Coordinates of C-alpha atoms in Angstrom, one line a residue:
M1 CA 261.4 113.2 102.8
Q2 CA 260.1 114.4 99.3
K3 CA 262.9 112.0 97.7
E4 CA 261.8 109.1 99.9
I5 CA 258.1 109.8 98.8
N6 CA 259.4 109.8 95.1
Q7 CA 261.3 106.3 95.6
L8 CA 258.2 104.9 97.3
T9 CA 256.0 106.1 94.6
S10 CA 258.2 104.6 92.0
E11 CA 258.0 101.1 93.6
I12 CA 254.3 101.3 93.4
N13 CA 254.7 101.8 90.0
R14 CA 257.1 99.0 89.7
I15 CA 254.8 96.4 91.4
G16 CA 251.8 97.7 89.1
N17 CA 253.9 97.4 86.1
T18 CA 255.7 94.1 86.8
T19 CA 253.3 91.9 88.9
E20 CA 252.1 89.1 86.3
F21 CA 251.3 85.6 86.2
N22 CA 252.3 83.6 83.0
T23 CA 253.1 87.0 81.2
Q24 CA 249.8 88.5 81.9
K25 CA 249.7 91.8 83.8
L26 CA 247.5 91.7 87.0
L27 CA 247.9 95.1 88.5
N28 CA 248.3 97.8 85.9
G29 CA 244.6 97.6 84.7
G30 CA 244.9 94.9 82.1
T31 CA 246.1 95.8 78.3
Q32 CA 246.8 99.4 78.6
T33 CA 245.8 101.4 75.3
T34 CA 245.0 104.9 74.3
D35 CA 241.3 105.2 73.4
K36 CA 240.9 106.8 70.0
A37 CA 238.2 109.0 69.5
V38 CA 236.0 108.3 66.4
T39 CA 235.0 111.4 64.4
V40 CA 231.2 111.8 64.8
G41 CA 229.7 114.0 62.1
T42 CA 226.6 116.1 62.7
A43 CA 223.8 115.9 59.6
G44 CA 221.1 117.8 60.3
G45 CA 220.7 118.1 64.0
P46 CA 219.8 118.6 66.6
Q47 CA 218.4 121.9 65.3
A48 CA 216.2 124.5 67.3
A49 CA 212.8 124.7 66.3
V50 CA 211.6 127.2 63.7
G51 CA 211.7 130.2 65.8
A52 CA 210.0 133.8 65.4
S53 CA 212.5 134.8 63.2
S54 CA 211.5 132.4 60.6
I55 CA 208.3 134.8 60.2
S56 CA 208.9 138.2 58.9
Q57 CA 205.6 140.2 59.6
T58 CA 204.4 143.5 57.8
T59 CA 201.9 145.1 59.7
A60 CA 200.0 148.0 58.0
S61 CA 198.2 148.4 61.2
I62 CA 195.6 151.0 62.0
A63 CA 197.9 152.7 64.1
E64 CA 200.2 153.1 61.0
Q65 CA 197.4 154.4 58.8
A66 CA 196.6 158.0 58.3
G67 CA 193.9 159.4 60.5
V68 CA 191.3 161.8 58.9
Y69 CA 189.6 164.0 60.9
S70 CA 186.9 166.8 59.9
F71 CA 185.2 169.6 61.6
N72 CA 182.5 172.1 60.4
I73 CA 182.5 175.8 60.6
S74 CA 178.6 176.2 60.9
T75 CA 178.7 179.6 62.0
A76 CA 181.4 182.4 60.8
L77 CA 183.5 183.1 63.8
V78 CA 183.2 186.7 64.9
A79 CA 186.5 188.8 66.2
G80 CA 187.7 187.9 69.5
K81 CA 187.1 184.3 69.1
D82 CA 189.8 181.7 68.8
L83 CA 190.2 178.2 67.6
T84 CA 192.3 175.4 69.4
I85 CA 192.8 172.4 67.2
D86 CA 194.5 169.3 68.8
G87 CA 196.1 171.4 71.4
F88 CA 198.1 173.5 69.1
T89 CA 198.4 177.3 69.7
A90 CA 194.7 179.2 69.6
I91 CA 194.1 180.5 66.2
T92 CA 192.9 184.0 66.5
F93 CA 189.7 185.8 64.6
A94 CA 190.3 189.3 64.4
S95 CA 190.9 192.0 62.2
G96 CA 194.6 191.4 61.4
G97 CA 194.4 188.0 63.2
N98 CA 195.3 184.7 62.1
V99 CA 191.9 184.8 60.4
D100 CA 191.1 188.3 59.2
T101 CA 187.3 189.0 60.3
D102 CA 187.5 192.1 57.9
S103 CA 187.9 190.1 54.7
A104 CA 186.7 186.5 55.9
T105 CA 183.0 187.1 56.7
T106 CA 181.3 183.9 56.1
A107 CA 181.9 180.6 57.3
A108 CA 183.0 179.3 54.0
Q109 CA 185.8 182.1 53.7
Q110 CA 186.8 181.6 57.0
A111 CA 187.2 177.7 56.1
A112 CA 189.2 178.7 53.1
A113 CA 191.5 181.2 55.3
L114 CA 191.9 178.6 58.3
T115 CA 192.9 175.8 55.6
S116 CA 195.8 178.2 54.2
Y117 CA 196.9 179.4 57.8
I118 CA 197.5 175.6 58.8
N119 CA 199.0 174.6 55.8
A120 CA 201.4 177.4 56.2
Q121 CA 202.5 176.6 59.7
T122 CA 205.3 174.0 58.8
G123 CA 207.8 174.9 61.3
S124 CA 208.8 171.9 64.0
G125 CA 206.1 171.6 66.7
A126 CA 203.7 173.7 64.4
I127 CA 200.3 172.2 63.5
G128 CA 201.0 172.1 59.7
E129 CA 204.0 169.8 60.6
K130 CA 201.2 167.3 61.9
Y131 CA 198.0 167.8 59.6
T132 CA 197.3 168.8 55.9
A133 CA 194.2 170.8 55.8
S134 CA 191.7 171.0 52.9
V135 CA 188.1 172.2 52.2
D136 CA 185.6 169.6 51.8
S137 CA 184.8 169.8 48.0
V138 CA 181.0 169.4 49.0
D139 CA 180.4 171.3 51.8
N140 CA 182.6 174.4 51.7
T141 CA 182.5 175.1 55.3
K142 CA 184.1 171.7 56.3
I143 CA 187.9 171.5 56.9
I144 CA 189.4 168.0 56.6
L145 CA 192.4 167.2 58.5
T146 CA 194.8 164.5 57.3
E147 CA 197.6 163.4 59.4
N148 CA 200.9 163.5 57.8
A149 CA 203.5 160.7 57.7
G150 CA 205.1 159.9 60.7
F151 CA 202.3 161.4 62.9
A152 CA 199.6 158.8 62.7
D153 CA 198.3 157.9 65.8
A154 CA 195.0 156.6 67.3
A155 CA 193.9 159.9 69.0
S156 CA 191.1 162.0 67.2
A157 CA 192.1 165.7 66.7
T158 CA 190.1 167.8 68.6
A159 CA 188.9 171.5 67.9
V160 CA 188.0 173.8 70.6
V161 CA 186.2 177.3 70.3
G162 CA 187.0 179.7 73.1
G163 CA 187.5 183.5 73.9
G164 CA 185.0 186.4 73.3
V165 CA 181.4 186.4 73.6
G166 CA 178.5 187.0 71.4
A167 CA 177.8 185.4 68.1
G168 CA 180.1 182.3 67.0
A169 CA 179.5 180.4 70.1
V170 CA 181.1 176.8 71.1
S171 CA 178.4 175.2 69.1
A172 CA 179.5 177.1 65.9
V173 CA 182.0 174.3 65.5
S174 CA 180.8 170.7 64.7
Q175 CA 183.3 168.0 64.6
D176 CA 183.4 164.9 62.6
T177 CA 186.0 162.1 63.5
A178 CA 186.6 159.5 60.7
G179 CA 189.0 157.7 63.1
I180 CA 191.7 155.1 62.9
A181 CA 189.6 152.6 64.9
E182 CA 187.1 152.6 62.2
Q183 CA 189.6 151.9 59.3
A184 CA 190.4 148.2 58.5
G185 CA 193.9 146.7 59.3
A186 CA 195.8 145.3 56.8
Y187 CA 198.8 142.8 57.9
T188 CA 200.9 140.4 56.0
F189 CA 203.6 137.8 57.2
T190 CA 205.8 135.5 55.4
L191 CA 206.7 132.0 56.2
G192 CA 210.4 132.1 55.7
T193 CA 211.3 128.5 56.9
A194 CA 208.9 125.5 56.7
L195 CA 207.6 124.1 59.6
N196 CA 208.8 120.7 60.8
A197 CA 206.5 117.8 62.5
G198 CA 206.0 118.8 66.1
E199 CA 206.0 122.4 65.3
S200 CA 203.2 124.8 65.8
I201 CA 202.2 128.1 64.4
S202 CA 200.0 130.9 66.4
F203 CA 197.9 133.1 64.7
G204 CA 195.8 135.3 66.3
G205 CA 195.5 133.6 69.5
V206 CA 194.7 130.2 67.7
T207 CA 197.3 127.8 67.4
F208 CA 197.8 125.3 64.4
D209 CA 199.9 122.0 64.7
A210 CA 202.1 121.0 61.8
G211 CA 202.9 117.3 61.5
S212 CA 201.6 114.3 59.6
G213 CA 197.5 114.4 59.4
L214 CA 197.7 117.7 61.5
D215 CA 196.5 121.2 60.8
I216 CA 199.5 121.7 58.5
D217 CA 200.4 118.3 57.2
T218 CA 204.1 118.3 56.7
D219 CA 203.8 115.1 54.8
S220 CA 202.2 116.7 52.1
A221 CA 202.8 120.5 52.5
T222 CA 206.6 120.3 52.4
T223 CA 207.4 124.0 51.0
T224 CA 207.0 127.4 52.6
T225 CA 204.3 128.1 49.9
Q226 CA 202.3 125.0 50.4
Q227 CA 202.4 125.3 54.1
A228 CA 201.4 129.1 53.9
T229 CA 198.3 127.9 51.5
A230 CA 197.7 125.1 54.1
L231 CA 197.6 127.6 56.9
K232 CA 195.5 129.9 55.1
A233 CA 192.6 127.1 54.9
A234 CA 193.2 126.4 58.5
I235 CA 192.5 130.3 59.2
E236 CA 189.6 130.0 56.9
A237 CA 188.1 126.9 58.8
D238 CA 188.3 128.4 62.3
A239 CA 185.0 130.2 62.7
G240 CA 186.6 132.9 65.0
L241 CA 189.6 133.9 62.6
N242 CA 187.1 133.6 59.6
A243 CA 184.7 136.2 61.0
R244 CA 187.3 138.6 61.8
F245 CA 189.9 138.1 58.8
T246 CA 189.9 137.9 54.9
V247 CA 193.0 136.0 54.0
V248 CA 194.7 136.3 50.4
D249 CA 197.2 133.7 49.6
G250 CA 200.5 135.3 47.7
N251 CA 201.6 131.7 46.3
D252 CA 204.9 132.6 47.6
G253 CA 204.9 131.9 51.4
T254 CA 203.7 135.0 52.1
L255 CA 199.8 135.6 53.3
T256 CA 197.8 139.3 53.0
I257 CA 195.1 139.6 55.9
T258 CA 192.6 142.2 56.1
E259 CA 190.3 142.8 58.9
K260 CA 186.5 142.5 57.8
A261 CA 184.3 145.3 58.1
G262 CA 183.4 146.2 61.6
E263 CA 185.9 144.0 62.9
A264 CA 188.9 146.7 63.0
T265 CA 190.7 146.7 66.5
G266 CA 193.8 148.9 65.9
T267 CA 195.8 145.9 67.2
A268 CA 197.6 143.6 64.7
P269 CA 197.3 140.0 65.4
T270 CA 200.4 138.3 67.1
T271 CA 202.0 135.5 64.8
S272 CA 204.9 133.0 66.3
V273 CA 206.0 129.6 65.9
T274 CA 206.9 127.0 68.6
G275 CA 208.3 123.6 68.5
A276 CA 210.5 121.1 70.0
T277 CA 214.1 120.4 68.9
Q278 CA 214.4 118.7 65.7
Q279 CA 215.9 115.0 65.9
G280 CA 219.8 115.0 65.5
V281 CA 221.3 112.9 63.0
Y282 CA 225.0 111.6 63.7
S283 CA 227.2 109.6 61.9
F284 CA 230.8 108.0 62.5
D285 CA 232.6 105.8 60.1
L286 CA 233.9 102.2 60.5
S287 CA 236.3 102.9 57.7
A288 CA 238.8 99.9 58.6
Q289 CA 238.4 96.4 59.6
P290 CA 238.7 96.2 63.4
A291 CA 241.0 93.6 64.9
A292 CA 239.6 90.8 67.1
D293 CA 239.1 91.8 70.6
S294 CA 239.2 95.0 69.9
V295 CA 236.1 97.4 71.1
I296 CA 233.8 100.1 70.4
N297 CA 232.0 102.5 73.0
I298 CA 229.0 104.0 71.6
D299 CA 227.4 106.5 74.2
G300 CA 228.6 104.6 77.2
Q301 CA 227.7 101.0 75.5
E302 CA 230.8 99.0 74.9
F303 CA 230.9 96.6 72.2
I304 CA 233.5 93.9 71.6
F305 CA 234.3 92.7 67.9
T306 CA 235.2 89.2 67.3
D307 CA 236.1 86.6 64.9
D308 CA 234.8 83.5 67.1
A309 CA 231.5 82.6 65.8
T310 CA 230.8 80.9 69.2
Q311 CA 230.6 84.3 70.7
T312 CA 227.1 85.6 70.3
G313 CA 226.3 87.7 73.5
A314 CA 224.5 90.9 73.0
N315 CA 227.7 92.7 73.5
Y316 CA 229.6 91.0 70.7
V317 CA 229.9 91.9 67.0
Q318 CA 231.0 89.6 64.4
I319 CA 233.6 90.8 62.0
G320 CA 232.7 90.4 58.6
A321 CA 234.3 89.8 55.3
D322 CA 235.0 93.5 54.9
A323 CA 234.2 96.7 56.8
D324 CA 230.7 97.3 55.3
A325 CA 229.6 93.8 56.7
T326 CA 231.2 94.6 60.0
A327 CA 229.5 97.9 60.2
A328 CA 226.2 96.1 59.2
N329 CA 226.8 93.6 62.0
L330 CA 227.3 96.4 64.2
R331 CA 224.1 98.1 63.4
T332 CA 222.2 95.3 64.4
A333 CA 224.1 94.9 67.6
I334 CA 223.1 98.9 68.2
D335 CA 219.5 98.1 67.5
G336 CA 219.5 95.0 69.9
N337 CA 221.0 97.1 72.8
A338 CA 218.0 98.4 74.8
T339 CA 219.8 101.5 75.9
L340 CA 220.7 102.9 72.5
A341 CA 217.7 101.5 70.8
G342 CA 215.6 103.6 73.1
K343 CA 217.8 106.7 72.1
Y344 CA 218.6 106.1 68.3
E345 CA 217.6 104.3 65.1
A346 CA 220.7 103.0 63.7
A347 CA 220.8 103.0 59.5
A348 CA 223.4 102.4 57.0
G349 CA 225.0 105.4 55.3
S350 CA 227.9 105.5 52.7
S351 CA 230.3 102.7 52.5
A352 CA 230.9 101.5 56.2
T353 CA 229.1 104.8 57.8
I354 CA 226.7 104.4 60.4
E355 CA 224.0 106.9 61.0
L356 CA 222.4 107.3 64.3
T357 CA 219.2 109.3 64.5
Q358 CA 217.5 110.5 67.7
E359 CA 214.5 108.8 68.6
V360 CA 211.1 111.1 69.0
G361 CA 211.4 112.2 72.5
Q362 CA 215.3 111.7 72.7
E363 CA 216.1 114.8 71.0
S364 CA 219.4 116.4 72.4
A365 CA 222.1 118.7 71.5
T366 CA 224.7 116.4 73.0
E367 CA 226.5 114.3 70.3
P368 CA 226.8 110.4 71.3
V369 CA 230.4 109.9 72.2
V370 CA 232.2 107.1 70.3
F371 CA 235.7 106.0 71.0
T372 CA 237.3 102.8 70.0
A373 CA 240.1 100.7 72.1
D374 CA 242.9 98.1 70.8
K375 CA 241.6 95.6 73.4
A376 CA 238.5 94.8 75.5
G377 CA 238.8 95.9 79.3
A378 CA 241.3 98.6 78.1
T379 CA 239.5 101.0 80.7
G380 CA 241.8 100.6 83.6
T381 CA 240.5 97.7 85.0
F382 CA 241.9 94.0 84.6
S383 CA 239.5 91.3 84.0
A384 CA 239.5 87.3 83.5
N385 CA 236.9 85.1 82.7
F386 CA 237.0 81.6 84.5
Q387 CA 235.1 78.5 83.4
I388 CA 233.8 77.2 86.6
G389 CA 231.1 74.6 85.7
A390 CA 230.7 71.7 83.1
N391 CA 228.4 73.5 80.9
A392 CA 228.0 76.5 78.7
G393 CA 227.7 79.9 80.7
Q394 CA 228.9 78.3 83.8
S395 CA 231.7 81.0 84.2
M396 CA 232.6 83.7 86.4
T397 CA 234.6 87.0 85.9
I398 CA 237.0 88.8 88.2
D399 CA 238.5 92.3 88.0
V400 CA 241.3 94.3 89.4
R401 CA 241.5 97.9 89.1
D402 CA 244.7 99.9 87.9
M403 CA 246.5 99.9 91.1
R404 CA 249.5 102.2 89.8
A405 CA 250.5 105.4 91.9
T406 CA 248.9 107.4 88.9
S407 CA 245.6 105.6 88.9
D408 CA 242.4 106.7 89.9
A409 CA 242.1 104.4 92.6
L410 CA 245.3 105.9 94.2
K411 CA 246.2 109.2 92.8
V412 CA 249.6 109.5 94.9
A413 CA 251.3 110.5 91.5
S414 CA 250.2 112.5 88.4
E415 CA 251.5 112.8 85.0
D416 CA 250.2 116.5 84.3
G417 CA 247.9 117.3 87.1
T418 CA 249.1 120.0 89.9
T419 CA 246.6 119.2 92.7
V420 CA 244.3 116.3 94.0
V421 CA 241.2 116.5 96.3
S422 CA 241.1 113.9 99.0
N423 CA 237.8 112.1 99.8
S424 CA 237.5 114.2 102.6
G425 CA 237.8 117.3 100.8
K426 CA 241.4 118.5 101.4
T427 CA 243.6 119.7 98.6
A428 CA 246.9 118.3 98.3
S429 CA 249.6 119.4 95.7
Y430 CA 251.7 117.6 93.3
T431 CA 255.5 118.5 92.7
T432 CA 256.5 120.5 89.9
A433 CA 259.4 118.2 89.0
T434 CA 258.6 115.0 87.5
D435 CA 260.6 112.7 89.6
V436 CA 258.8 109.6 89.9
T437 CA 259.6 106.8 87.3
N438 CA 257.5 103.9 86.1
G439 CA 259.4 101.5 88.0
T440 CA 261.0 99.8 85.3
N441 CA 263.6 102.5 84.4
N442 CA 265.1 105.8 85.8
T443 CA 263.2 107.9 83.8
G444 CA 261.2 110.4 85.5
T445 CA 257.8 110.8 84.1
F446 CA 255.5 111.4 87.0
K447 CA 255.0 114.0 89.7
A448 CA 254.9 113.1 93.3
L449 CA 253.1 114.3 96.2
D450 CA 254.5 117.5 97.5
V451 CA 255.6 117.2 101.0
S452 CA 258.0 120.1 101.3
S453 CA 255.8 122.0 103.8
H454 CA 253.9 121.0 106.9
D455 CA 250.1 121.7 105.4
K456 CA 251.2 120.1 102.2
A457 CA 252.5 116.8 103.8
S458 CA 249.0 117.1 106.1
A459 CA 246.9 117.4 103.0
A460 CA 249.3 114.6 101.2
I461 CA 248.4 112.3 104.3
D462 CA 244.8 112.5 103.7
V463 CA 245.2 111.7 99.9
I464 CA 247.9 108.5 101.0
N465 CA 245.0 107.3 103.6
D466 CA 242.6 107.1 100.7
A467 CA 245.0 105.4 98.7
I468 CA 245.3 102.9 101.6
E469 CA 241.7 102.3 101.7
S470 CA 241.5 101.7 98.0
V471 CA 244.1 99.2 98.2
S472 CA 242.3 97.5 101.3
A473 CA 239.2 97.4 99.4
E474 CA 240.8 95.8 96.4
R475 CA 242.7 93.2 98.4
S476 CA 239.2 92.6 100.1
K477 CA 237.5 92.3 96.6
L478 CA 240.1 89.7 95.7
G479 CA 239.7 87.7 99.0
A480 CA 236.0 87.6 98.0
F481 CA 237.0 86.4 94.8
Q482 CA 239.2 83.5 96.3
N483 CA 236.5 82.8 98.6
R484 CA 234.1 82.2 96.1
L485 CA 236.5 80.1 94.0
E486 CA 237.5 78.1 97.2
H487 CA 233.5 77.6 97.7
T488 CA 233.2 76.6 94.0
I489 CA 236.5 74.1 94.5
N490 CA 234.8 72.6 97.2
N491 CA 231.4 72.1 95.5
L492 CA 233.2 70.5 92.7
G493 CA 235.1 68.3 95.2
T494 CA 231.7 67.3 96.4
S495 CA 230.3 66.8 92.9
A496 CA 233.3 64.6 91.9
E497 CA 232.9 62.7 95.2
N498 CA 229.4 61.7 94.4
L499 CA 230.3 60.9 90.7
T500 CA 232.9 58.4 92.0
A501 CA 230.3 56.9 94.2
A502 CA 227.9 56.6 91.6
E503 CA 230.7 55.0 89.2
S504 CA 231.5 52.5 92.1
R505 CA 227.7 51.4 92.3
V506 CA 227.4 50.8 89.0
R507 CA 231.1 48.8 88.5
D508 CA 231.5 47.2 92.1
V509 CA 229.9 43.7 93.1
D510 CA 228.1 42.3 96.2
M511 CA 230.9 40.0 97.5
A512 CA 228.5 37.8 99.9
K513 CA 226.1 37.3 97.0
E514 CA 229.3 36.2 94.9
M515 CA 230.6 33.9 97.7
M516 CA 227.4 31.9 97.8
T517 CA 227.1 31.7 94.0
Q518 CA 230.7 30.5 94.0
T519 CA 230.0 27.9 96.9
K520 CA 226.9 26.5 95.2
N521 CA 228.9 26.2 91.9
S522 CA 231.9 24.3 93.7
I523 CA 229.3 22.2 95.6
L524 CA 227.5 21.2 92.1
S525 CA 231.0 20.6 90.5
Q526 CA 232.2 18.2 93.2
A527 CA 228.7 16.1 93.1
A528 CA 229.0 15.8 89.7
Q529 CA 232.7 14.6 89.8
A530 CA 231.5 11.9 92.6
M531 CA 228.6 10.9 90.7
L532 CA 231.2 10.6 87.4
A533 CA 233.4 8.4 89.7
Q534 CA 230.9 6.0 90.8
S535 CA 229.6 5.5 87.2
N536 CA 233.0 4.6 86.2
Q537 CA 233.3 2.0 89.1
M538 CA 230.3 -0.3 87.9
P539 CA 231.9 -1.5 84.6
Q540 CA 235.3 -2.5 86.5
G541 CA 233.1 -4.6 88.6
V542 CA 231.5 -6.6 85.6
L543 CA 234.9 -6.6 84.0
Q544 CA 236.3 -8.6 87.1
L545 CA 233.6 -11.3 87.2
L546 CA 234.2 -12.0 83.6
R547 CA 238.0 -12.9 84.5

């Protein structure tokens, strides 16, 4: 059974490869050529919009600045009292304690002793690791705590007095917080990549657009330095931002922004860039002069090269004197194609190169597919044009799909495939051996449907049924073409009959009328002859009398 399938499949190929009329192949899909891909170069796109990575932001924010806090020992603490600072272990005030009340009896002495004690506690988790203590130069009872590097936060240090009774109550410690929230934040960011038209940059909740005549005019602001200067002007022109920040231009694409007095928030303003994909620019080279009737397919649109000046349709490209001239004609055809003109703008590159630039709104990361074929219609379908009328443009085209075993219409053989799915969803297999020929020789080139098991044969039946339906559909299409041509023939026959009748009307005569005319002329001729004979007799009578 498998061998029979192989032979029948080879016969299908023979029919498809040898059926012809006047040497024109009819069932092999027309002139078969291998499509040749044209190298498409990408020049500058489509590129992603300038993202956040193009902005480097350095935030010397409030949270990163060292907090400075102070508290005042207005009354000397007595033995038995303790002091807890920012949650650290209580500092005892007692004879021989952390602060020796025997020697430190005044508030100023206790402030100095407490400062020394805090600075001496430098171990991990100790108060001296987080703060550096000092005594105020004017008020020697005030202790100033400054956060050390790496310990800056937005929380104020707290000082709590507890324990004991009597003199030196809680009111003896007054706390003054010069907190982080009261310090102005300073921020810098650098515009690492110039903005493109259609993009926008957001700063502090306000968005500025880039483009011709917009907030950041890309026509005049082309470098990052120029655009940073333009952004500075835009920020200063915004009333809300201008009230909050002072902007300094570093003249190198970097802006330094400082919070104005009373506007400190503790939060750095966010900065980001958003934008659409840039227009892609692609190029391909028409390096060699194409042959007549060869085709080029650009993003699904097919153009036929021709050296016949009478072929001026939209899909024809006249072959010029050289490749450059032909490329110019192809650009004109691209611009005249509604589909391509809506997606690309064609421009001349170097030599015979054509550049396709995506139109605004048509940006895509997908390159246009460009390929050429040696002959028009080399896509698996035979086509023929018929002149069916007397005037130009009165024609029709018929086409016949490739009906060989390996064609997309039949799929009952394959060159390199392993499986095929029928229209009903069943998966059939091809054999591993290439025992199917092209029908004109004995060389096995293709693989047939596998019928070596019941399941495989059952699936193959489905594929064969699809192939039969494809053949039936193609036959019905050809029948429709034939009927149309017969109707055309009948119509032309009627036209010819009408034309003959018209010609007959012009050339033929009215026989009755012509017979009447002929009879009249005969009578007149005979009467003339009779009158002439009678006139000849009168002189003869006179002569006889004289004799």
